[in-house]
Amino acid sequence: MKKILKLINIFIATITLYACSSEQVVGDDIPTPATKGLMEVKIMTDGTLVDDQIHIARFIVFDNVSFFPSVDINQSIPFDIKNVQSFSAFLKVRCNPDKMLVIILNEPETLTGVLESVTSPSDLNTIKFQMAEVFNDNHTATRTRGIPMTGTAHNISITEDHSDTERARSVSVEVERAVARVELWLKRISYFEAQITTATKVTLSRTHNEGYLLAPDAAHGLGYMQTINSPNTEVVWQHTGNPLAIGIEDKGICAFYTPKRTSSAGNNADKLQLKIEGLQTAEGVKNAVTTLSIFTNKENQQNEMTEVRRNNVYQIKGNISKEKIDFKNKIVPWTEMKDSVIIDPQYYLTVSADYFYLPNEGDFANLLAETNYDHKDRDFPDGIWVKDPLYYTNTGQPVTDLNSNLYGWLSVSLDGKEGYSRRNIYFTVNSPLDDNRNKGCYATVEVKAGNLTKLIKISR
């Protein structure tokens, strides 16, 4: 089993980040003028998935949290996208007996301005992230910044005695991902053949397109659990490459990410639903649907699913027989995910950019894609490869008419030899827009390594 994310240990130590304000703090128990203490923040993500790696970390420290909160520090640190799974940082903070620390990892770029303007903990309660800003179109992989994660620590008292590493006071913060993960696993009974082909697709229905960034914490009056009475977002995973045989042992097929929310409406109206179509078997094509309603926990107790909880993994395990597909659902802590999921958590695919604006004929851009995917037994092409572009109108409608001038305007090429794990990918606009009303149309291109995918968007 993997340990995905350890606790964050905060120690008063030496300085790297500085408080944004030099204002004095007024109060009977607070030194005047304000003096400083040192806080060392250590974050470990040993054994994480690539999506869990830390690309950017924000530290927000509040003073006088119980009465009149004020910001001591609000600062972010970017990290190398390929390497960071653990780090330590040092904060110089004001001495205060009533401090609170908020840590936000992998914040979406669109939320940076909002987070920088936070003045009290309650400001964080209503901040939402959009799934489209964090994940690809079918919510199976992150874009360039990884999964948002947050954690808080309360009742922190910093005094002048916390001035060096020898007298550091330790505080622990558990960081949780802002989403849940839904996995599909399949196996077959003995002597019954089954395989996944390019006609096989898996659909997660009744998911949602946004979620609250901060985790609910009723004890401290923080965060909300969103309620969506009729969720209608639908995302689809479809197999690519050669047929994949299903064996008699559980095999991970695909995984989706979904935001936290309530799941308790009548008639299962707001419960997630997983649908399998086009599964090839010895008895012909099989389809199946299961509603994510009853789950077994670590203690093998069955419980109704009343919430989609962040940082949980919901494993849907289907057993394929001649008559049907039986499903058993299990909740697994994110820290205990298996290593054998076919999405290959030990492998990465990175791209140097996932968006380009190329409005005119002849405009071009390129990105660098890198992977360490080296499986030879799963019938995928070696190295980096790309799928053909998909085209969309400026309202997001797919363009399927091959004769439309909104179709086929993008050329995509790769340098290096096929099978290379590090390749430049070039995008060139090969025709003009014939009507200004079509501005804003776009194309998407999937960059792939094995069955890892990064989605690139090119707009005009």
GROMACS .gro file of C-alpha atoms in nm:
model
  460
    1MET     CA    1   0.000   0.000   0.000
    2LYS     CA    2   0.112   0.355  -0.062
    3LYS     CA    3   0.145   0.637   0.183
    4ILE     CA    4   0.022   0.926  -0.022
    5LEU     CA    5   0.042   1.233   0.196
    6LYS     CA    6   0.197   1.257   0.539
    7LEU     CA    7   0.113   1.514   0.802
    8ILE     CA    8   0.249   1.860   0.764
    9ASN     CA    9   0.475   1.942   1.058
   10ILE     CA   10   0.520   2.306   1.142
   11PHE     CA   11   0.812   2.411   1.354
   12ILE     CA   12   0.940   2.749   1.460
   13ALA     CA   13   1.285   2.772   1.304
   14THR     CA   14   1.484   2.996   1.068
   15ILE     CA   15   1.352   3.230   0.804
   16THR     CA   16   1.280   3.208   0.431
   17LEU     CA   17   0.944   3.379   0.391
   18TYR     CA   18   0.870   3.710   0.557
   19ALA     CA   19   0.553   3.858   0.698
   20CYS     CA   20   0.382   4.091   0.454
   21SER     CA   21   0.305   4.350   0.718
   22SER     CA   22   0.504   4.528   0.987
   23GLU     CA   23   0.198   4.662   1.162
   24GLN     CA   24   0.188   4.662   1.540
   25VAL     CA   25  -0.061   4.425   1.704
   26VAL     CA   26  -0.270   4.562   1.987
   27GLY     CA   27  -0.408   4.352   2.274
   28ASP     CA   28  -0.355   4.284   2.643
   29ASP     CA   29  -0.169   3.959   2.588
   30ILE     CA   30   0.008   4.051   2.267
   31PRO     CA   31   0.353   4.216   2.270
   32THR     CA   32   0.358   4.579   2.159
   33PRO     CA   33   0.538   4.656   1.937
   34ALA     CA   34   0.494   4.320   1.766
   35THR     CA   35   0.790   4.085   1.782
   36LYS     CA   36   0.869   3.795   1.553
   37GLY     CA   37   0.891   3.418   1.582
   38LEU     CA   38   1.008   3.164   1.328
   39MET     CA   39   0.793   2.889   1.177
   40GLU     CA   40   0.931   2.600   0.974
   41VAL     CA   41   0.674   2.420   0.759
   42LYS     CA   42   0.761   2.069   0.647
   43ILE     CA   43   0.546   1.891   0.392
   44MET     CA   44   0.598   1.532   0.285
   45THR     CA   45   0.417   1.359  -0.004
   46ASP     CA   46   0.616   1.037  -0.010
   47GLY     CA   47   0.490   0.783  -0.262
   48THR     CA   48   0.231   1.012  -0.425
   49LEU     CA   49   0.068   0.989  -0.762
   50VAL     CA   50   0.194   1.237  -1.018
   51ASP     CA   51  -0.133   1.429  -0.973
   52ASP     CA   52  -0.046   1.469  -0.604
   53GLN     CA   53   0.290   1.633  -0.659
   54ILE     CA   54   0.327   1.984  -0.524
   55HIS     CA   55   0.359   2.252  -0.788
   56ILE     CA   56   0.282   2.557  -0.575
   57ALA     CA   57   0.217   2.610  -0.203
   58ARG     CA   58   0.041   2.903  -0.035
   59PHE     CA   59   0.078   2.984   0.336
   60ILE     CA   60  -0.179   3.209   0.505
   61VAL     CA   61  -0.125   3.292   0.873
   62PHE     CA   62  -0.392   3.478   1.072
   63ASP     CA   63  -0.362   3.658   1.408
   64ASN     CA   64  -0.637   3.711   1.670
   65VAL     CA   65  -0.848   3.441   1.505
   66SER     CA   66  -1.107   3.414   1.785
   67PHE     CA   67  -1.208   3.780   1.781
   68PHE     CA   68  -1.078   4.015   1.509
   69PRO     CA   69  -0.873   3.813   1.257
   70SER     CA   70  -0.599   3.983   1.062
   71VAL     CA   71  -0.352   3.852   0.809
   72ASP     CA   72   0.007   3.806   0.919
   73ILE     CA   73   0.141   3.622   0.612
   74ASN     CA   74  -0.016   3.541   0.277
   75GLN     CA   75   0.249   3.412   0.041
   76SER     CA   76   0.296   3.141  -0.219
   77ILE     CA   77   0.601   2.945  -0.336
   78PRO     CA   78   0.621   2.783  -0.682
   79PHE     CA   79   0.805   2.453  -0.731
   80ASP     CA   80   0.955   2.259  -1.019
   81ILE     CA   81   0.665   2.061  -1.164
   82LYS     CA   82   0.865   1.739  -1.207
   83ASN     CA   83   1.047   1.703  -0.880
   84VAL     CA   84   0.865   1.825  -0.573
   85GLN     CA   85   0.707   1.563  -0.350
   86SER     CA   86   0.837   1.705  -0.023
   87PHE     CA   87   0.979   2.036   0.094
   88SER     CA   88   1.031   2.261   0.392
   89ALA     CA   89   0.981   2.635   0.411
   90PHE     CA   90   1.040   2.890   0.682
   91LEU     CA   91   0.805   3.169   0.787
   92LYS     CA   92   0.882   3.467   1.001
   93VAL     CA   93   0.561   3.546   1.189
   94ARG     CA   94   0.439   3.789   1.453
   95CYS     CA   95   0.423   3.673   1.811
   96ASN     CA   96   0.058   3.618   1.897
   97PRO     CA   97  -0.128   3.373   2.128
   98ASP     CA   98  -0.419   3.315   1.885
   99LYS     CA   99  -0.285   3.224   1.543
  100MET     CA  100  -0.417   3.004   1.264
  101LEU     CA  101  -0.235   2.855   0.966
  102VAL     CA  102  -0.393   2.767   0.631
  103ILE     CA  103  -0.199   2.574   0.369
  104ILE     CA  104  -0.321   2.555   0.010
  105LEU     CA  105  -0.134   2.337  -0.237
  106ASN     CA  106  -0.169   2.350  -0.616
  107GLU     CA  107  -0.410   2.643  -0.628
  108PRO     CA  108  -0.564   2.701  -0.975
  109GLU     CA  109  -0.420   3.010  -1.142
  110THR     CA  110  -0.765   3.165  -1.167
  111LEU     CA  111  -0.792   3.167  -0.786
  112THR     CA  112  -0.459   3.336  -0.717
  113GLY     CA  113  -0.602   3.688  -0.714
  114VAL     CA  114  -0.890   3.584  -0.488
  115LEU     CA  115  -0.658   3.410  -0.243
  116GLU     CA  116  -0.421   3.705  -0.231
  117SER     CA  117  -0.708   3.933  -0.127
  118VAL     CA  118  -0.818   3.716   0.169
  119THR     CA  119  -0.847   3.919   0.492
  120SER     CA  120  -1.005   3.667   0.733
  121PRO     CA  121  -1.060   3.289   0.755
  122SER     CA  122  -1.427   3.329   0.663
  123ASP     CA  123  -1.323   3.466   0.322
  124LEU     CA  124  -1.198   3.118   0.236
  125ASN     CA  125  -1.536   2.952   0.295
  126THR     CA  126  -1.697   3.048  -0.036
  127ILE     CA  127  -1.398   3.011  -0.269
  128LYS     CA  128  -1.471   2.750  -0.536
  129PHE     CA  129  -1.250   2.590  -0.798
  130GLN     CA  130  -1.377   2.486  -1.139
  131MET     CA  131  -1.307   2.126  -1.241
  132ALA     CA  132  -1.222   2.252  -1.592
  133GLU     CA  133  -0.940   2.462  -1.446
  134VAL     CA  134  -0.781   2.166  -1.269
  135PHE     CA  135  -0.866   1.853  -1.470
  136ASN     CA  136  -0.887   1.751  -1.833
  137ASP     CA  137  -1.219   1.736  -2.015
  138ASN     CA  138  -1.318   1.393  -1.883
  139HIS     CA  139  -1.183   1.450  -1.530
  140THR     CA  140  -0.939   1.158  -1.551
  141ALA     CA  141  -0.615   1.354  -1.506
  142THR     CA  142  -0.497   1.692  -1.386
  143ARG     CA  143  -0.369   1.973  -1.598
  144THR     CA  144  -0.031   2.128  -1.514
  145ARG     CA  145  -0.082   2.227  -1.147
  146GLY     CA  146  -0.192   1.905  -0.981
  147ILE     CA  147  -0.478   1.838  -0.739
  148PRO     CA  148  -0.569   2.126  -0.503
  149MET     CA  149  -0.517   2.031  -0.137
  150THR     CA  150  -0.584   2.227   0.181
  151GLY     CA  151  -0.527   2.199   0.553
  152THR     CA  152  -0.556   2.417   0.862
  153ALA     CA  153  -0.401   2.438   1.208
  154HIS     CA  154  -0.564   2.626   1.498
  155ASN     CA  155  -0.483   2.756   1.846
  156ILE     CA  156  -0.119   2.827   1.765
  157SER     CA  157   0.060   3.047   2.015
  158ILE     CA  158   0.388   3.207   1.910
  159THR     CA  159   0.604   3.386   2.167
  160GLU     CA  160   0.952   3.532   2.177
  161ASP     CA  161   1.071   3.201   2.321
  162HIS     CA  162   1.013   3.041   1.980
  163SER     CA  163   1.316   3.214   1.838
  164ASP     CA  164   1.536   2.924   1.729
  165THR     CA  165   1.522   2.560   1.621
  166GLU     CA  166   1.606   2.429   1.966
  167ARG     CA  167   1.288   2.577   2.115
  168ALA     CA  168   1.057   2.520   1.821
  169ARG     CA  169   0.697   2.432   1.901
  170SER     CA  170   0.555   2.159   1.676
  171VAL     CA  171   0.211   2.184   1.516
  172SER     CA  172   0.059   1.919   1.286
  173VAL     CA  173  -0.178   1.983   0.997
  174GLU     CA  174  -0.344   1.712   0.790
  175VAL     CA  175  -0.377   1.816   0.428
  176GLU     CA  176  -0.662   1.672   0.219
  177ARG     CA  177  -0.727   1.677  -0.153
  178ALA     CA  178  -1.022   1.890  -0.261
  179VAL     CA  179  -1.174   1.603  -0.462
  180ALA     CA  180  -1.263   1.236  -0.436
  181ARG     CA  181  -1.146   0.968  -0.676
  182VAL     CA  182  -1.375   0.707  -0.837
  183GLU     CA  183  -1.199   0.397  -0.971
  184LEU     CA  184  -1.330   0.114  -1.188
  185TRP     CA  185  -1.176  -0.231  -1.142
  186LEU     CA  186  -1.278  -0.539  -1.342
  187LYS     CA  187  -1.215  -0.912  -1.331
  188ARG     CA  188  -1.386  -1.219  -1.483
  189ILE     CA  189  -1.483  -1.560  -1.361
  190SER     CA  190  -1.269  -1.854  -1.471
  191TYR     CA  191  -1.309  -1.982  -1.829
  192PHE     CA  192  -1.506  -1.677  -1.939
  193GLU     CA  193  -1.317  -1.448  -2.174
  194ALA     CA  194  -1.365  -1.071  -2.164
  195GLN     CA  195  -1.170  -0.779  -2.301
  196ILE     CA  196  -1.176  -0.403  -2.335
  197THR     CA  197  -1.157  -0.268  -2.690
  198THR     CA  198  -1.169   0.073  -2.853
  199ALA     CA  199  -1.548   0.036  -2.847
  200THR     CA  200  -1.545   0.022  -2.467
  201LYS     CA  201  -1.631   0.335  -2.278
  202VAL     CA  202  -1.699   0.415  -1.913
  203THR     CA  203  -1.927   0.703  -1.814
  204LEU     CA  204  -1.947   0.872  -1.474
  205SER     CA  205  -2.285   1.046  -1.451
  206ARG     CA  206  -2.427   1.289  -1.193
  207THR     CA  207  -2.089   1.434  -1.114
  208HIS     CA  208  -2.035   1.811  -1.087
  209ASN     CA  209  -1.821   2.084  -1.241
  210GLU     CA  210  -1.704   2.278  -0.933
  211GLY     CA  211  -1.624   2.237  -0.566
  212TYR     CA  212  -1.531   2.429  -0.253
  213LEU     CA  213  -1.157   2.469  -0.207
  214LEU     CA  214  -1.155   2.450   0.175
  215ALA     CA  215  -1.255   2.138   0.367
  216PRO     CA  216  -1.561   2.165   0.594
  217ASP     CA  217  -1.462   2.211   0.958
  218ALA     CA  218  -1.773   2.265   1.172
  219ALA     CA  219  -1.572   2.288   1.496
  220HIS     CA  220  -1.405   2.606   1.373
  221GLY     CA  221  -1.686   2.739   1.153
  222LEU     CA  222  -1.493   2.683   0.831
  223GLY     CA  223  -1.593   2.550   0.492
  224TYR     CA  224  -1.915   2.424   0.339
  225MET     CA  225  -2.039   2.094   0.203
  226GLN     CA  226  -2.209   2.181  -0.124
  227THR     CA  227  -2.552   2.043  -0.208
  228ILE     CA  228  -2.642   1.978  -0.572
  229ASN     CA  229  -2.992   1.837  -0.590
  230SER     CA  230  -2.981   1.738  -0.957
  231PRO     CA  231  -2.619   1.700  -1.067
  232ASN     CA  232  -2.604   1.650  -1.442
  233THR     CA  233  -2.238   1.666  -1.542
  234GLU     CA  234  -2.126   1.355  -1.734
  235VAL     CA  235  -1.770   1.251  -1.818
  236VAL     CA  236  -1.653   0.965  -2.037
  237TRP     CA  237  -1.338   0.753  -2.056
  238GLN     CA  238  -1.283   0.549  -2.372
  239HIS     CA  239  -1.017   0.284  -2.425
  240THR     CA  240  -0.745   0.351  -2.682
  241GLY     CA  241  -0.484   0.115  -2.822
  242ASN     CA  242  -0.501  -0.260  -2.863
  243PRO     CA  243  -0.760  -0.477  -2.683
  244LEU     CA  244  -0.695  -0.530  -2.314
  245ALA     CA  245  -0.776  -0.875  -2.175
  246ILE     CA  246  -0.953  -0.895  -1.839
  247GLY     CA  247  -0.813  -1.163  -1.607
  248ILE     CA  248  -0.934  -1.341  -1.296
  249GLU     CA  249  -0.764  -1.085  -1.069
  250ASP     CA  250  -0.892  -0.729  -1.019
  251LYS     CA  251  -0.748  -0.495  -1.280
  252GLY     CA  252  -0.775  -0.118  -1.254
  253ILE     CA  253  -0.933   0.021  -1.571
  254CYS     CA  254  -0.982   0.393  -1.524
  255ALA     CA  255  -1.035   0.660  -1.260
  256PHE     CA  256  -1.232   0.985  -1.241
  257TYR     CA  257  -1.204   1.281  -1.003
  258THR     CA  258  -1.517   1.440  -0.860
  259PRO     CA  259  -1.575   1.727  -0.612
  260LYS     CA  260  -1.713   1.677  -0.262
  261ARG     CA  261  -2.087   1.727  -0.207
  262THR     CA  262  -2.391   1.578  -0.040
  263SER     CA  263  -2.536   1.259  -0.189
  264SER     CA  264  -2.855   1.202   0.005
  265ALA     CA  265  -3.149   1.308  -0.214
  266GLY     CA  266  -3.449   1.082  -0.248
  267ASN     CA  267  -3.459   0.810  -0.515
  268ASN     CA  268  -3.079   0.834  -0.550
  269ALA     CA  269  -3.128   1.145  -0.764
  270ASP     CA  270  -2.791   1.294  -0.668
  271LYS     CA  271  -2.585   0.975  -0.638
  272LEU     CA  272  -2.300   0.911  -0.879
  273GLN     CA  273  -2.365   0.652  -1.147
  274LEU     CA  274  -2.110   0.448  -1.340
  275LYS     CA  275  -2.197   0.297  -1.678
  276ILE     CA  276  -1.990   0.050  -1.881
  277GLU     CA  277  -2.063   0.010  -2.252
  278GLY     CA  278  -1.909  -0.204  -2.524
  279LEU     CA  279  -1.735  -0.463  -2.308
  280GLN     CA  280  -1.647  -0.755  -2.536
  281THR     CA  281  -1.706  -1.105  -2.391
  282ALA     CA  282  -1.736  -1.463  -2.508
  283GLU     CA  283  -2.113  -1.412  -2.502
  284GLY     CA  284  -2.104  -1.092  -2.704
  285VAL     CA  285  -2.102  -0.726  -2.599
  286LYS     CA  286  -2.204  -0.649  -2.241
  287ASN     CA  287  -2.321  -0.322  -2.087
  288ALA     CA  288  -2.379  -0.249  -1.719
  289VAL     CA  289  -2.482   0.034  -1.487
  290THR     CA  290  -2.427   0.073  -1.112
  291THR     CA  291  -2.534   0.349  -0.876
  292LEU     CA  292  -2.278   0.450  -0.613
  293SER     CA  293  -2.507   0.395  -0.317
  294ILE     CA  294  -2.382   0.126  -0.075
  295PHE     CA  295  -2.012   0.103   0.008
  296THR     CA  296  -1.806  -0.122   0.232
  297ASN     CA  297  -1.551   0.050   0.459
  298LYS     CA  298  -1.220  -0.076   0.598
  299GLU     CA  299  -1.401  -0.268   0.871
  300ASN     CA  300  -1.617  -0.445   0.607
  301GLN     CA  301  -1.925  -0.259   0.727
  302GLN     CA  302  -2.180  -0.158   0.464
  303ASN     CA  303  -2.299   0.201   0.470
  304GLU     CA  304  -2.514   0.415   0.249
  305MET     CA  305  -2.319   0.685   0.069
  306THR     CA  306  -2.467   1.015   0.187
  307GLU     CA  307  -2.171   1.234   0.090
  308VAL     CA  308  -1.901   1.235  -0.173
  309ARG     CA  309  -1.615   1.307   0.064
  310ARG     CA  310  -1.293   1.471  -0.043
  311ASN     CA  311  -0.975   1.268  -0.010
  312ASN     CA  312  -1.167   0.937  -0.037
  313VAL     CA  313  -1.121   0.676  -0.307
  314TYR     CA  314  -1.440   0.500  -0.417
  315GLN     CA  315  -1.348   0.169  -0.576
  316ILE     CA  316  -1.610   0.009  -0.801
  317LYS     CA  317  -1.522  -0.358  -0.855
  318GLY     CA  318  -1.706  -0.549  -1.125
  319ASN     CA  319  -1.698  -0.928  -1.163
  320ILE     CA  320  -1.785  -1.035  -1.518
  321SER     CA  321  -1.977  -1.359  -1.568
  322LYS     CA  322  -2.186  -1.509  -1.846
  323GLU     CA  323  -2.509  -1.376  -1.698
  324LYS     CA  324  -2.410  -1.028  -1.577
  325ILE     CA  325  -2.156  -0.801  -1.411
  326ASP     CA  326  -2.177  -0.803  -1.031
  327PHE     CA  327  -2.052  -0.491  -0.855
  328LYS     CA  328  -1.903  -0.452  -0.508
  329ASN     CA  329  -1.816  -0.104  -0.392
  330LYS     CA  330  -1.551  -0.015  -0.138
  331ILE     CA  331  -1.425   0.307   0.019
  332VAL     CA  332  -1.046   0.317   0.048
  333PRO     CA  333  -0.846   0.595   0.216
  334TRP     CA  334  -0.632   0.775  -0.040
  335THR     CA  335  -0.327   0.668   0.161
  336GLU     CA  336  -0.398   0.300   0.088
  337MET     CA  337  -0.439   0.293  -0.287
  338LYS     CA  338  -0.305  -0.014  -0.466
  339ASP     CA  339  -0.001   0.004  -0.690
  340SER     CA  340  -0.147  -0.199  -0.975
  341VAL     CA  341  -0.402   0.046  -1.113
  342ILE     CA  342  -0.363   0.055  -1.488
  343ILE     CA  343  -0.337   0.433  -1.487
  344ASP     CA  344   0.014   0.368  -1.353
  345PRO     CA  345   0.052   0.602  -1.055
  346GLN     CA  346   0.429   0.545  -1.054
  347TYR     CA  347   0.453   0.703  -1.400
  348TYR     CA  348   0.421   1.061  -1.511
  349LEU     CA  349   0.342   1.257  -1.823
  350THR     CA  350   0.424   1.627  -1.811
  351VAL     CA  351   0.377   1.906  -2.063
  352SER     CA  352   0.534   2.251  -2.051
  353ALA     CA  353   0.202   2.422  -2.139
  354ASP     CA  354  -0.159   2.320  -2.188
  355TYR     CA  355  -0.306   2.631  -2.356
  356PHE     CA  356  -0.214   2.842  -2.661
  357TYR     CA  357  -0.384   3.139  -2.827
  358LEU     CA  358  -0.315   3.124  -3.202
  359PRO     CA  359  -0.566   3.350  -3.382
  360ASN     CA  360  -0.410   3.390  -3.727
  361GLU     CA  361  -0.307   3.172  -4.019
  362GLY     CA  362   0.061   3.083  -3.983
  363ASP     CA  363   0.069   3.126  -3.605
  364PHE     CA  364   0.255   2.846  -3.435
  365ALA     CA  365   0.362   2.728  -3.090
  366ASN     CA  366   0.530   2.429  -2.934
  367LEU     CA  367   0.549   2.248  -2.603
  368LEU     CA  368   0.780   1.992  -2.450
  369ALA     CA  369   0.626   1.662  -2.337
  370GLU     CA  370   0.812   1.416  -2.115
  371THR     CA  371   0.724   1.078  -1.966
  372ASN     CA  372   0.882   0.787  -1.784
  373TYR     CA  373   0.614   0.541  -1.900
  374ASP     CA  374   0.799   0.229  -2.013
  375HIS     CA  375   0.549  -0.058  -1.990
  376LYS     CA  376   0.583  -0.303  -2.277
  377ASP     CA  377   0.296  -0.534  -2.183
  378ARG     CA  378  -0.013  -0.315  -2.217
  379ASP     CA  379  -0.039  -0.272  -2.595
  380PHE     CA  380   0.011   0.104  -2.604
  381PRO     CA  381   0.248   0.280  -2.843
  382ASP     CA  382   0.590   0.350  -2.696
  383GLY     CA  383   0.685   0.699  -2.581
  384ILE     CA  384   0.498   1.025  -2.649
  385TRP     CA  385   0.217   1.028  -2.904
  386VAL     CA  386  -0.083   1.245  -2.987
  387LYS     CA  387  -0.439   1.194  -3.102
  388ASP     CA  388  -0.596   1.389  -3.387
  389PRO     CA  389  -0.735   1.733  -3.294
  390LEU     CA  390  -1.099   1.777  -3.202
  391TYR     CA  391  -1.262   2.103  -3.308
  392TYR     CA  392  -1.522   2.319  -3.133
  393THR     CA  393  -1.721   2.635  -3.202
  394ASN     CA  394  -1.683   2.942  -2.981
  395THR     CA  395  -1.982   2.817  -2.782
  396GLY     CA  396  -1.815   2.482  -2.715
  397GLN     CA  397  -2.016   2.276  -2.964
  398PRO     CA  398  -1.820   1.997  -3.141
  399VAL     CA  399  -1.749   2.055  -3.512
  400THR     CA  400  -1.809   1.733  -3.705
  401ASP     CA  401  -1.864   1.869  -4.057
  402LEU     CA  402  -1.541   1.790  -4.243
  403ASN     CA  403  -1.618   2.066  -4.496
  404SER     CA  404  -1.658   2.337  -4.231
  405ASN     CA  405  -1.389   2.603  -4.213
  406LEU     CA  406  -1.393   2.543  -3.837
  407TYR     CA  407  -1.263   2.191  -3.900
  408GLY     CA  408  -0.905   2.094  -3.982
  409TRP     CA  409  -0.742   2.435  -3.929
  410LEU     CA  410  -0.469   2.299  -3.696
  411SER     CA  411  -0.161   2.097  -3.792
  412VAL     CA  412   0.017   1.896  -3.523
  413SER     CA  413   0.362   1.740  -3.556
  414LEU     CA  414   0.624   1.588  -3.327
  415ASP     CA  415   1.002   1.597  -3.342
  416GLY     CA  416   1.229   1.301  -3.272
  417LYS     CA  417   1.156   0.939  -3.344
  418GLU     CA  418   0.843   0.748  -3.255
  419GLY     CA  419   0.883   0.587  -2.915
  420TYR     CA  420   1.091   0.868  -2.766
  421SER     CA  421   0.995   0.967  -2.411
  422ARG     CA  422   1.086   1.335  -2.459
  423ARG     CA  423   0.947   1.513  -2.762
  424ASN     CA  424   0.860   1.861  -2.877
  425ILE     CA  425   0.509   1.897  -3.015
  426TYR     CA  426   0.437   2.171  -3.271
  427PHE     CA  427   0.101   2.336  -3.340
  428THR     CA  428   0.046   2.543  -3.657
  429VAL     CA  429  -0.266   2.725  -3.779
  430ASN     CA  430  -0.302   2.643  -4.149
  431SER     CA  431  -0.606   2.847  -4.253
  432PRO     CA  432  -0.760   3.188  -4.171
  433LEU     CA  433  -1.090   3.254  -3.999
  434ASP     CA  434  -1.338   3.364  -4.264
  435ASP     CA  435  -1.575   3.532  -4.020
  436ASN     CA  436  -1.499   3.737  -3.708
  437ARG     CA  437  -1.806   3.586  -3.551
  438ASN     CA  438  -1.611   3.261  -3.524
  439LYS     CA  439  -1.346   3.413  -3.299
  440GLY     CA  440  -1.310   3.205  -2.986
  441CYS     CA  441  -1.339   2.872  -3.162
  442TYR     CA  442  -1.083   2.619  -3.046
  443ALA     CA  443  -0.931   2.276  -3.083
  444THR     CA  444  -0.815   2.022  -2.828
  445VAL     CA  445  -0.532   1.772  -2.867
  446GLU     CA  446  -0.462   1.479  -2.636
  447VAL     CA  447  -0.094   1.420  -2.564
  448LYS     CA  448  -0.052   1.061  -2.450
  449ALA     CA  449   0.201   0.821  -2.303
  450GLY     CA  450   0.060   0.474  -2.249
  451ASN     CA  451  -0.284   0.556  -2.113
  452LEU     CA  452  -0.171   0.875  -1.941
  453THR     CA  453  -0.322   1.184  -2.101
  454LYS     CA  454  -0.269   1.559  -2.098
  455LEU     CA  455  -0.523   1.775  -2.281
  456ILE     CA  456  -0.397   2.077  -2.477
  457LYS     CA  457  -0.633   2.359  -2.582
  458ILE     CA  458  -0.559   2.587  -2.880
  459SER     CA  459  -0.800   2.879  -2.925
  460ARG     CA  460  -0.833   3.146  -3.193
   0.00000   0.00000   0.00000
